[in-house]
Amino acid sequence: MKRLASQNVGPDLFTVYDSLFTSNLNARTDEMDKLTDLVGLSQAELVGFVQQIGEPAYRGRQIFAAVQHRRLRSFDEMSDLPKALRKRLRETATASTLTVESRYLSADGTRRFLMKTHDNFPVETVFIPEERRDTICFSSQSGCPLQCTFCLTAQLGLLRSLTPGEIVEQIIIALNDAYGVGEKPPRGTNLVGMGAGEPFLNFDSLLRATRIMADPQGLFIVPHRVTVSTAGVVPRIRELATIPDRPNLAISLAAPTDELRDVLMPINKKWPLEELLGACREFEQTLKAGERFTFEYVMLDGINDSDEQARQLANLLNRHDLHAKVNLIPHNPADPLPYQPSPATRVEMFKGILESKGIHTFVRKPRGRDIFAACGQLAAVTQTVGLGANSQGG
Ligand code: SF4
């Protein structure tokens, strides 16, 4: 794949995508299509798979632990399996379908991974180290079909939805890169489904992936540690309200009125604010202890950050009797997006007005801006940035 030295996101974006589509679209795809991706199987499904190829159930549990707990991505590394079984597995299955094309390390320690699927679609994942825990931001789709005007990913359109295995494998790759293959992360791991794509337009794969990752014999990242952000796919918010083992929910609002939200997030034309917040109210009523529910509000200079808009937002949430906290997210500028971040003083004023009306409000610190890893900046941008000493091969 062609590497670009420039940090200019605009025209380069399309060059990068051209190269992704035209390089290697080949035999690997056909070959991989015939193999079962074991990363996307639950422990019970893996037991079923090995029984189908004439192996005892315990081998399935052993392979599940090798893939999900020891985070091994090739059968050759599973040296505790008989050679004949490893050969059989190589013929019928795979433990890795993503390849890492580029990795970037930010001055603040954030790592961005540009990966590609076996059929050459880009996937982006961001690893964000924090004092008490790490956060991995994963993608649910390659590109995104929604057209949020403040988001770089929107410019790609939908390339395709990711499989459960491709969602789980992003986490395996990021943890192996940060700590070494199979090494126990020193801190807890939180996951956020805020990378490329609208997770609720890939709902079944998302839930399958979160269930696989929750297995104590595997990655053991429980749903309470996972937060999924939606632009407002109302039927799925209602469905999530009925699911007991669900991830935490975040709703990206971006505007306090339909008029403005129609422009910033065109999905609003399908599910306007009244309908969206009605579904949010229903969802909030089903919250159990330990579950988190938040609103995200990207702060765009001179667009959605006035005192009047803060009052409108507070009134909107209060009118729907919603108690979820609001995260204010400074916009991450990137060419060719037509917006600038609100100044810090404006963000503080906005926060003050929300709080004066009883809304719990936090300002989220931007991470990884210098490597295009921040919210709304994921669009397969390549650049030349050195990686730190902790980086592994790939
Ligand atoms: S903000 Fe999220 S939902 Fe909107 S276009 Fe970007 S990736 Fe898609």
Short mmCIF file of C-alpha atoms and ligand atoms in Angstrom, two decimals:
data_model
loop_
_atom_site.label_atom_id
_atom_site.label_comp_id
_atom_site.label_asym_id
_atom_site.label_seq_id
_atom_site.Cartn_x
_atom_site.Cartn_y
_atom_site.Cartn_z
CA MET A 1 0.00 0.00 0.00
CA LYS A 2 1.20 3.44 -0.86
CA ARG A 3 2.38 5.52 2.10
CA LEU A 4 1.88 9.26 2.06
CA ALA A 5 4.13 11.61 3.95
CA SER A 6 1.66 14.47 3.94
CA GLN A 7 -0.62 15.25 6.87
CA ASN A 8 -3.09 16.98 4.61
CA VAL A 9 -6.25 14.93 4.91
CA GLY A 10 -8.15 16.29 1.94
CA PRO A 11 -7.09 15.01 -1.48
CA ASP A 12 -4.79 12.38 0.07
CA LEU A 13 -7.82 10.60 1.42
CA PHE A 14 -8.87 9.52 -2.02
CA THR A 15 -5.38 8.52 -3.06
CA VAL A 16 -5.17 6.29 -0.01
CA TYR A 17 -8.47 4.68 -0.83
CA ASP A 18 -7.55 4.12 -4.44
CA SER A 19 -4.48 2.29 -3.32
CA LEU A 20 -6.43 0.19 -0.84
CA PHE A 21 -8.89 -0.91 -3.46
CA THR A 22 -6.47 -1.69 -6.20
CA SER A 23 -3.71 -3.40 -4.24
CA ASN A 24 -3.86 -7.13 -3.59
CA LEU A 25 -7.55 -7.69 -4.28
CA ASN A 26 -6.77 -11.22 -5.10
CA ALA A 27 -6.33 -14.82 -4.20
CA ARG A 28 -6.17 -14.05 -0.46
CA THR A 29 -9.84 -12.99 -0.55
CA ASP A 30 -11.01 -16.20 -2.21
CA GLU A 31 -8.92 -18.31 0.07
CA MET A 32 -10.09 -16.52 3.22
CA ASP A 33 -13.74 -16.71 2.20
CA LYS A 34 -13.58 -20.49 2.56
CA LEU A 35 -12.10 -20.42 6.08
CA THR A 36 -14.03 -20.12 9.35
CA ASP A 37 -12.91 -17.07 11.32
CA LEU A 38 -12.45 -18.50 14.83
CA VAL A 39 -12.07 -15.01 16.35
CA GLY A 40 -15.78 -14.45 15.66
CA LEU A 41 -16.95 -17.63 17.44
CA SER A 42 -18.12 -17.92 21.03
CA GLN A 43 -16.64 -20.67 23.16
CA ALA A 44 -19.71 -22.87 22.58
CA GLU A 45 -19.54 -22.29 18.82
CA LEU A 46 -15.85 -23.15 18.78
CA VAL A 47 -16.58 -26.40 20.63
CA GLY A 48 -19.21 -27.14 17.95
CA PHE A 49 -16.70 -26.32 15.21
CA VAL A 50 -13.99 -28.71 16.48
CA GLN A 51 -16.54 -31.48 17.00
CA GLN A 52 -17.54 -31.08 13.37
CA ILE A 53 -13.97 -31.77 12.32
CA GLY A 54 -13.85 -34.83 14.58
CA GLU A 55 -12.10 -33.41 17.64
CA PRO A 56 -13.20 -33.63 21.28
CA ALA A 57 -14.94 -30.66 22.94
CA TYR A 58 -12.01 -29.78 25.18
CA ARG A 59 -9.96 -28.87 22.10
CA GLY A 60 -12.54 -26.21 21.30
CA ARG A 61 -12.15 -24.71 24.77
CA GLN A 62 -8.37 -24.88 24.40
CA ILE A 63 -8.45 -23.08 21.04
CA PHE A 64 -10.89 -20.45 22.37
CA ALA A 65 -8.45 -19.68 25.21
CA ALA A 66 -5.52 -19.58 22.75
CA VAL A 67 -7.32 -17.06 20.50
CA GLN A 68 -9.13 -14.93 23.06
CA HIS A 69 -7.07 -15.19 26.26
CA ARG A 70 -3.53 -15.82 24.98
CA ARG A 71 -4.35 -13.62 21.97
CA LEU A 72 -2.50 -15.87 19.51
CA ARG A 73 -3.22 -15.04 15.88
CA SER A 74 -1.67 -18.03 14.15
CA PHE A 75 -2.15 -21.76 14.65
CA ASP A 76 1.63 -22.28 14.47
CA GLU A 77 1.94 -20.44 17.78
CA MET A 78 -0.49 -22.86 19.46
CA SER A 79 2.25 -25.34 20.18
CA ASP A 80 0.16 -27.18 22.80
CA LEU A 81 -2.08 -28.48 19.98
CA PRO A 82 -1.04 -31.66 18.12
CA LYS A 83 0.67 -30.94 14.80
CA ALA A 84 -2.01 -32.81 12.85
CA LEU A 85 -4.74 -30.64 14.40
CA ARG A 86 -2.85 -27.45 13.63
CA LYS A 87 -2.58 -28.58 10.01
CA ARG A 88 -6.30 -29.35 9.92
CA LEU A 89 -7.06 -25.94 11.39
CA ARG A 90 -4.91 -24.18 8.80
CA GLU A 91 -6.94 -25.91 6.08
CA THR A 92 -10.36 -25.05 7.49
CA ALA A 93 -10.06 -21.96 9.67
CA THR A 94 -8.18 -18.79 10.50
CA ALA A 95 -7.30 -16.96 13.72
CA SER A 96 -6.57 -13.63 12.03
CA THR A 97 -8.17 -11.85 9.11
CA LEU A 98 -6.98 -8.26 9.69
CA THR A 99 -3.56 -6.99 8.77
CA VAL A 100 -2.00 -3.85 10.22
CA GLU A 101 -1.07 -1.46 7.42
CA SER A 102 0.24 1.41 9.54
CA ARG A 103 0.53 2.36 13.18
CA TYR A 104 1.03 5.84 14.58
CA LEU A 105 2.04 6.98 18.04
CA SER A 106 0.81 10.33 19.31
CA ALA A 107 2.81 12.62 21.58
CA ASP A 108 0.20 11.83 24.28
CA GLY A 109 0.75 8.05 23.99
CA THR A 110 -2.37 7.37 21.89
CA ARG A 111 -1.85 4.76 19.17
CA ARG A 112 -3.78 4.68 15.93
CA PHE A 113 -3.90 1.54 13.84
CA LEU A 114 -4.84 1.55 10.20
CA MET A 115 -5.72 -2.04 9.36
CA LYS A 116 -7.32 -3.68 6.40
CA THR A 117 -9.70 -6.60 6.07
CA HIS A 118 -8.83 -9.68 4.02
CA ASP A 119 -10.83 -8.13 1.15
CA ASN A 120 -8.96 -4.83 1.41
CA PHE A 121 -11.30 -2.53 3.28
CA PRO A 122 -9.82 -0.10 5.81
CA VAL A 123 -10.45 -0.53 9.55
CA GLU A 124 -9.27 1.93 12.18
CA THR A 125 -8.70 1.39 15.85
CA VAL A 126 -7.31 3.71 18.52
CA PHE A 127 -5.62 2.73 21.78
CA ILE A 128 -5.72 5.46 24.44
CA PRO A 129 -3.63 4.90 27.59
CA GLU A 130 -4.92 6.59 30.73
CA GLU A 131 -3.67 6.61 34.30
CA ARG A 132 -6.11 4.11 35.74
CA ARG A 133 -7.33 2.32 32.65
CA ASP A 134 -6.82 2.02 28.91
CA THR A 135 -9.51 2.73 26.38
CA ILE A 136 -9.70 1.11 22.97
CA CYS A 137 -11.90 2.83 20.41
CA PHE A 138 -12.99 0.31 17.80
CA SER A 139 -14.77 0.58 14.46
CA SER A 140 -17.99 -1.23 13.67
CA GLN A 141 -17.99 -0.52 9.94
CA SER A 142 -15.47 0.30 7.25
CA GLY A 143 -16.45 3.87 6.40
CA CYS A 144 -19.93 5.00 7.44
CA PRO A 145 -23.21 5.46 5.58
CA LEU A 146 -24.33 8.42 7.72
CA GLN A 147 -23.42 11.89 6.62
CA CYS A 148 -22.56 13.81 9.79
CA THR A 149 -20.99 16.96 8.41
CA PHE A 150 -18.45 17.34 11.25
CA CYS A 151 -17.00 13.85 10.72
CA LEU A 152 -14.23 12.86 8.38
CA THR A 153 -15.35 9.22 8.22
CA ALA A 154 -18.61 10.36 6.63
CA GLN A 155 -16.67 11.34 3.52
CA LEU A 156 -15.87 7.70 2.80
CA GLY A 157 -19.46 6.49 2.67
CA LEU A 158 -20.16 2.91 3.74
CA LEU A 159 -17.58 0.47 2.44
CA ARG A 160 -18.93 -2.50 4.38
CA SER A 161 -20.01 -3.59 7.86
CA LEU A 162 -17.46 -5.51 9.92
CA THR A 163 -17.95 -9.08 11.08
CA PRO A 164 -17.97 -9.99 14.80
CA GLY A 165 -14.48 -11.48 14.34
CA GLU A 166 -13.20 -8.25 12.79
CA ILE A 167 -14.55 -6.26 15.73
CA VAL A 168 -12.96 -8.58 18.32
CA GLU A 169 -9.66 -8.82 16.43
CA GLN A 170 -9.17 -5.04 16.59
CA ILE A 171 -9.01 -5.34 20.39
CA ILE A 172 -6.63 -8.31 20.25
CA ILE A 173 -4.28 -6.43 17.92
CA ALA A 174 -4.31 -3.24 20.01
CA LEU A 175 -3.64 -5.10 23.29
CA ASN A 176 -0.84 -7.20 21.75
CA ASP A 177 0.75 -4.08 20.32
CA ALA A 178 0.60 -2.18 23.61
CA TYR A 179 1.64 -4.99 25.98
CA GLY A 180 2.99 -7.94 23.96
CA VAL A 181 1.22 -11.08 22.79
CA GLY A 182 -0.86 -12.58 25.59
CA GLU A 183 0.56 -10.24 28.26
CA LYS A 184 -2.02 -9.24 30.85
CA PRO A 185 -2.84 -5.53 30.53
CA PRO A 186 -1.65 -3.79 33.72
CA ARG A 187 -4.78 -1.68 33.92
CA GLY A 188 -8.42 -2.35 33.11
CA THR A 189 -9.54 -2.04 29.52
CA ASN A 190 -12.56 0.00 28.51
CA LEU A 191 -13.95 -0.25 24.99
CA VAL A 192 -15.79 2.45 23.11
CA GLY A 193 -17.60 1.83 19.84
CA MET A 194 -16.93 5.33 18.57
CA GLY A 195 -14.56 4.61 15.69
CA ALA A 196 -15.66 4.45 12.08
CA GLY A 197 -19.24 3.45 11.39
CA GLU A 198 -22.64 3.54 13.04
CA PRO A 199 -22.65 0.54 15.43
CA PHE A 200 -26.44 0.30 15.45
CA LEU A 201 -26.44 -0.32 11.69
CA ASN A 202 -24.34 -3.41 12.43
CA PHE A 203 -26.24 -4.34 15.58
CA ASP A 204 -26.12 -8.15 15.48
CA SER A 205 -22.38 -8.29 14.81
CA LEU A 206 -21.79 -5.73 17.53
CA LEU A 207 -23.71 -7.73 20.14
CA ARG A 208 -22.09 -10.99 19.08
CA ALA A 209 -18.66 -9.36 19.44
CA THR A 210 -19.42 -7.92 22.89
CA ARG A 211 -20.65 -11.33 24.08
CA ILE A 212 -17.52 -13.08 22.82
CA MET A 213 -15.32 -10.48 24.54
CA ALA A 214 -17.20 -10.86 27.84
CA ASP A 215 -16.22 -14.55 28.23
CA PRO A 216 -14.11 -14.99 31.42
CA GLN A 217 -11.99 -17.59 29.59
CA GLY A 218 -11.26 -15.06 26.85
CA LEU A 219 -10.64 -11.32 26.82
CA PHE A 220 -13.04 -10.96 29.76
CA ILE A 221 -14.12 -7.41 28.93
CA VAL A 222 -17.63 -7.29 30.37
CA PRO A 223 -20.46 -5.21 28.82
CA HIS A 224 -20.23 -2.62 31.64
CA ARG A 225 -16.75 -1.82 30.29
CA VAL A 226 -18.07 -1.21 26.78
CA THR A 227 -19.77 1.97 25.56
CA VAL A 228 -21.40 2.20 22.17
CA SER A 229 -22.25 5.52 20.57
CA THR A 230 -25.11 5.95 18.13
CA ALA A 231 -26.07 8.87 15.94
CA GLY A 232 -29.68 8.02 16.83
CA VAL A 233 -30.97 4.81 15.24
CA VAL A 234 -34.19 4.84 17.26
CA PRO A 235 -35.44 1.24 16.70
CA ARG A 236 -32.11 -0.12 17.95
CA ILE A 237 -32.17 2.10 21.04
CA ARG A 238 -35.57 0.58 21.83
CA GLU A 239 -34.21 -2.92 21.17
CA LEU A 240 -31.19 -2.32 23.37
CA ALA A 241 -33.57 -1.38 26.18
CA THR A 242 -34.81 -5.01 26.17
CA ILE A 243 -31.38 -6.69 26.22
CA PRO A 244 -30.01 -7.66 29.63
CA ASP A 245 -26.28 -8.11 28.77
CA ARG A 246 -25.94 -4.86 26.87
CA PRO A 247 -23.11 -2.36 26.56
CA ASN A 248 -23.43 1.19 27.89
CA LEU A 249 -25.12 3.63 25.56
CA ALA A 250 -24.04 7.07 24.34
CA ILE A 251 -26.12 9.24 22.03
CA SER A 252 -24.43 11.76 19.78
CA LEU A 253 -26.65 14.86 19.84
CA ALA A 254 -24.59 17.74 18.34
CA ALA A 255 -27.55 20.14 18.19
CA PRO A 256 -30.44 21.26 20.39
CA THR A 257 -32.92 21.86 17.54
CA ASP A 258 -34.14 19.80 14.59
CA GLU A 259 -33.30 22.64 12.25
CA LEU A 260 -29.59 22.50 13.11
CA ARG A 261 -29.41 18.75 13.69
CA ASP A 262 -30.87 18.11 10.23
CA VAL A 263 -27.80 19.87 8.86
CA LEU A 264 -25.13 18.44 11.19
CA MET A 265 -26.53 14.91 11.43
CA PRO A 266 -28.90 14.19 8.54
CA ILE A 267 -30.10 10.99 10.26
CA ASN A 268 -32.22 13.49 12.25
CA LYS A 269 -34.54 13.80 9.25
CA LYS A 270 -35.46 10.15 9.73
CA TRP A 271 -35.59 10.17 13.53
CA PRO A 272 -36.02 13.76 14.75
CA LEU A 273 -35.21 14.91 18.27
CA GLU A 274 -38.67 14.31 19.79
CA GLU A 275 -38.63 10.70 18.65
CA LEU A 276 -34.99 10.18 19.58
CA LEU A 277 -35.34 11.63 23.05
CA GLY A 278 -38.58 9.70 23.60
CA ALA A 279 -36.65 6.48 22.92
CA CYS A 280 -33.85 7.72 25.20
CA ARG A 281 -36.37 8.26 27.99
CA GLU A 282 -37.67 4.70 27.55
CA PHE A 283 -34.09 3.42 27.58
CA GLU A 284 -33.14 5.44 30.66
CA GLN A 285 -36.02 3.92 32.58
CA THR A 286 -34.51 0.45 32.06
CA LEU A 287 -31.03 1.38 33.40
CA LYS A 288 -29.64 -0.94 36.06
CA ALA A 289 -27.01 -0.23 38.71
CA GLY A 290 -23.56 0.21 37.15
CA GLU A 291 -24.84 0.97 33.63
CA ARG A 292 -23.92 4.27 32.03
CA PHE A 293 -25.97 6.39 29.67
CA THR A 294 -24.58 9.63 28.24
CA PHE A 295 -25.16 12.28 25.61
CA GLU A 296 -22.25 13.42 23.46
CA TYR A 297 -22.23 16.99 22.15
CA VAL A 298 -19.47 18.01 19.75
CA MET A 299 -18.62 21.70 20.18
CA LEU A 300 -18.41 23.58 16.87
CA ASP A 301 -17.28 27.19 16.97
CA GLY A 302 -20.13 29.58 16.19
CA ILE A 303 -22.43 26.73 15.07
CA ASN A 304 -23.88 24.98 18.14
CA ASP A 305 -22.09 26.58 21.11
CA SER A 306 -24.02 29.76 22.02
CA ASP A 307 -25.57 30.52 25.42
CA GLU A 308 -29.00 30.28 23.81
CA GLN A 309 -28.20 26.82 22.42
CA ALA A 310 -26.98 25.69 25.85
CA ARG A 311 -30.34 26.77 27.30
CA GLN A 312 -32.21 25.03 24.47
CA LEU A 313 -30.24 21.82 25.10
CA ALA A 314 -30.88 21.91 28.85
CA ASN A 315 -34.59 22.57 28.30
CA LEU A 316 -34.80 19.75 25.76
CA LEU A 317 -33.27 17.19 28.13
CA ASN A 318 -35.24 18.42 31.12
CA ARG A 319 -38.51 18.42 29.16
CA HIS A 320 -37.94 14.74 28.37
CA ASP A 321 -37.06 14.09 32.01
CA LEU A 322 -33.64 12.74 31.01
CA HIS A 323 -30.96 12.56 33.70
CA ALA A 324 -28.05 11.28 31.62
CA LYS A 325 -24.90 13.37 31.79
CA VAL A 326 -23.66 15.36 28.82
CA ASN A 327 -20.09 15.03 27.50
CA LEU A 328 -18.94 18.12 25.65
CA ILE A 329 -16.42 17.11 22.99
CA PRO A 330 -14.17 19.76 21.50
CA HIS A 331 -14.36 19.32 17.73
CA ASN A 332 -11.26 17.92 16.08
CA PRO A 333 -10.57 20.00 13.02
CA ALA A 334 -9.44 18.28 9.84
CA ASP A 335 -9.43 19.42 6.23
CA PRO A 336 -11.79 19.51 4.41
CA LEU A 337 -14.32 19.73 7.28
CA PRO A 338 -15.77 23.25 7.44
CA TYR A 339 -15.74 23.58 11.26
CA GLN A 340 -13.43 24.80 13.99
CA PRO A 341 -13.44 23.78 17.65
CA SER A 342 -15.17 26.09 20.13
CA PRO A 343 -12.67 28.07 22.24
CA ALA A 344 -12.11 26.65 25.74
CA THR A 345 -13.80 29.66 27.37
CA ARG A 346 -16.93 29.10 25.25
CA VAL A 347 -16.99 25.43 26.21
CA GLU A 348 -16.80 26.42 29.89
CA MET A 349 -19.64 28.95 29.48
CA PHE A 350 -21.77 26.30 27.77
CA LYS A 351 -21.01 23.82 30.52
CA GLY A 352 -21.88 26.40 33.19
CA ILE A 353 -25.31 27.04 31.66
CA LEU A 354 -26.11 23.31 31.42
CA GLU A 355 -25.03 22.77 35.03
CA SER A 356 -27.08 25.75 36.24
CA LYS A 357 -30.10 23.90 34.83
CA GLY A 358 -29.25 20.67 36.62
CA ILE A 359 -27.48 18.82 33.78
CA HIS A 360 -24.32 16.95 34.81
CA THR A 361 -21.74 18.03 32.27
CA PHE A 362 -18.16 16.99 31.53
CA VAL A 363 -15.66 18.25 29.01
CA ARG A 364 -13.83 15.47 27.24
CA LYS A 365 -10.12 15.93 26.67
CA PRO A 366 -9.14 15.40 23.02
CA ARG A 367 -6.56 12.62 22.51
CA GLY A 368 -4.36 11.73 19.56
CA ARG A 369 -5.21 14.79 17.44
CA ASP A 370 -1.71 14.86 15.95
CA ILE A 371 -2.14 11.40 14.43
CA PHE A 372 -5.76 11.82 13.26
CA ALA A 373 -6.92 9.46 15.99
CA ALA A 374 -9.40 11.81 17.63
CA CYS A 375 -13.19 11.58 17.37
CA GLY A 376 -14.45 12.24 13.87
CA GLN A 377 -10.94 12.12 12.40
CA LEU A 378 -10.84 8.46 11.38
CA ALA A 379 -10.65 8.27 7.63
CA ALA A 380 -7.72 6.02 6.82
CA VAL A 381 -5.33 8.94 6.67
CA THR A 382 -1.74 7.84 6.35
CA GLN A 383 1.21 9.85 7.55
CA THR A 384 4.81 9.34 8.53
CA VAL A 385 5.16 9.26 12.30
CA GLY A 386 7.69 7.30 14.33
CA LEU A 387 6.53 4.62 16.73
CA GLY A 388 7.76 4.28 20.27
CA ALA A 389 9.98 1.59 21.71
CA ASN A 390 7.02 -0.48 22.90
CA SER A 391 5.80 -1.13 19.40
CA GLN A 392 5.80 -4.67 18.09
CA GLY A 393 6.29 -5.89 14.58
CA GLY A 394 3.57 -5.74 11.94
S1 SF4 B 1 -20.03 10.74 13.43
FE1 SF4 B 1 -20.24 8.49 13.54
S2 SF4 B 1 -22.26 8.12 12.63
FE2 SF4 B 1 -21.68 10.20 11.98
S3 SF4 B 1 -20.68 9.90 9.98
FE3 SF4 B 1 -19.07 9.85 11.58
S4 SF4 B 1 -18.77 7.68 12.01
FE4 SF4 B 1 -20.75 7.89 10.98
#
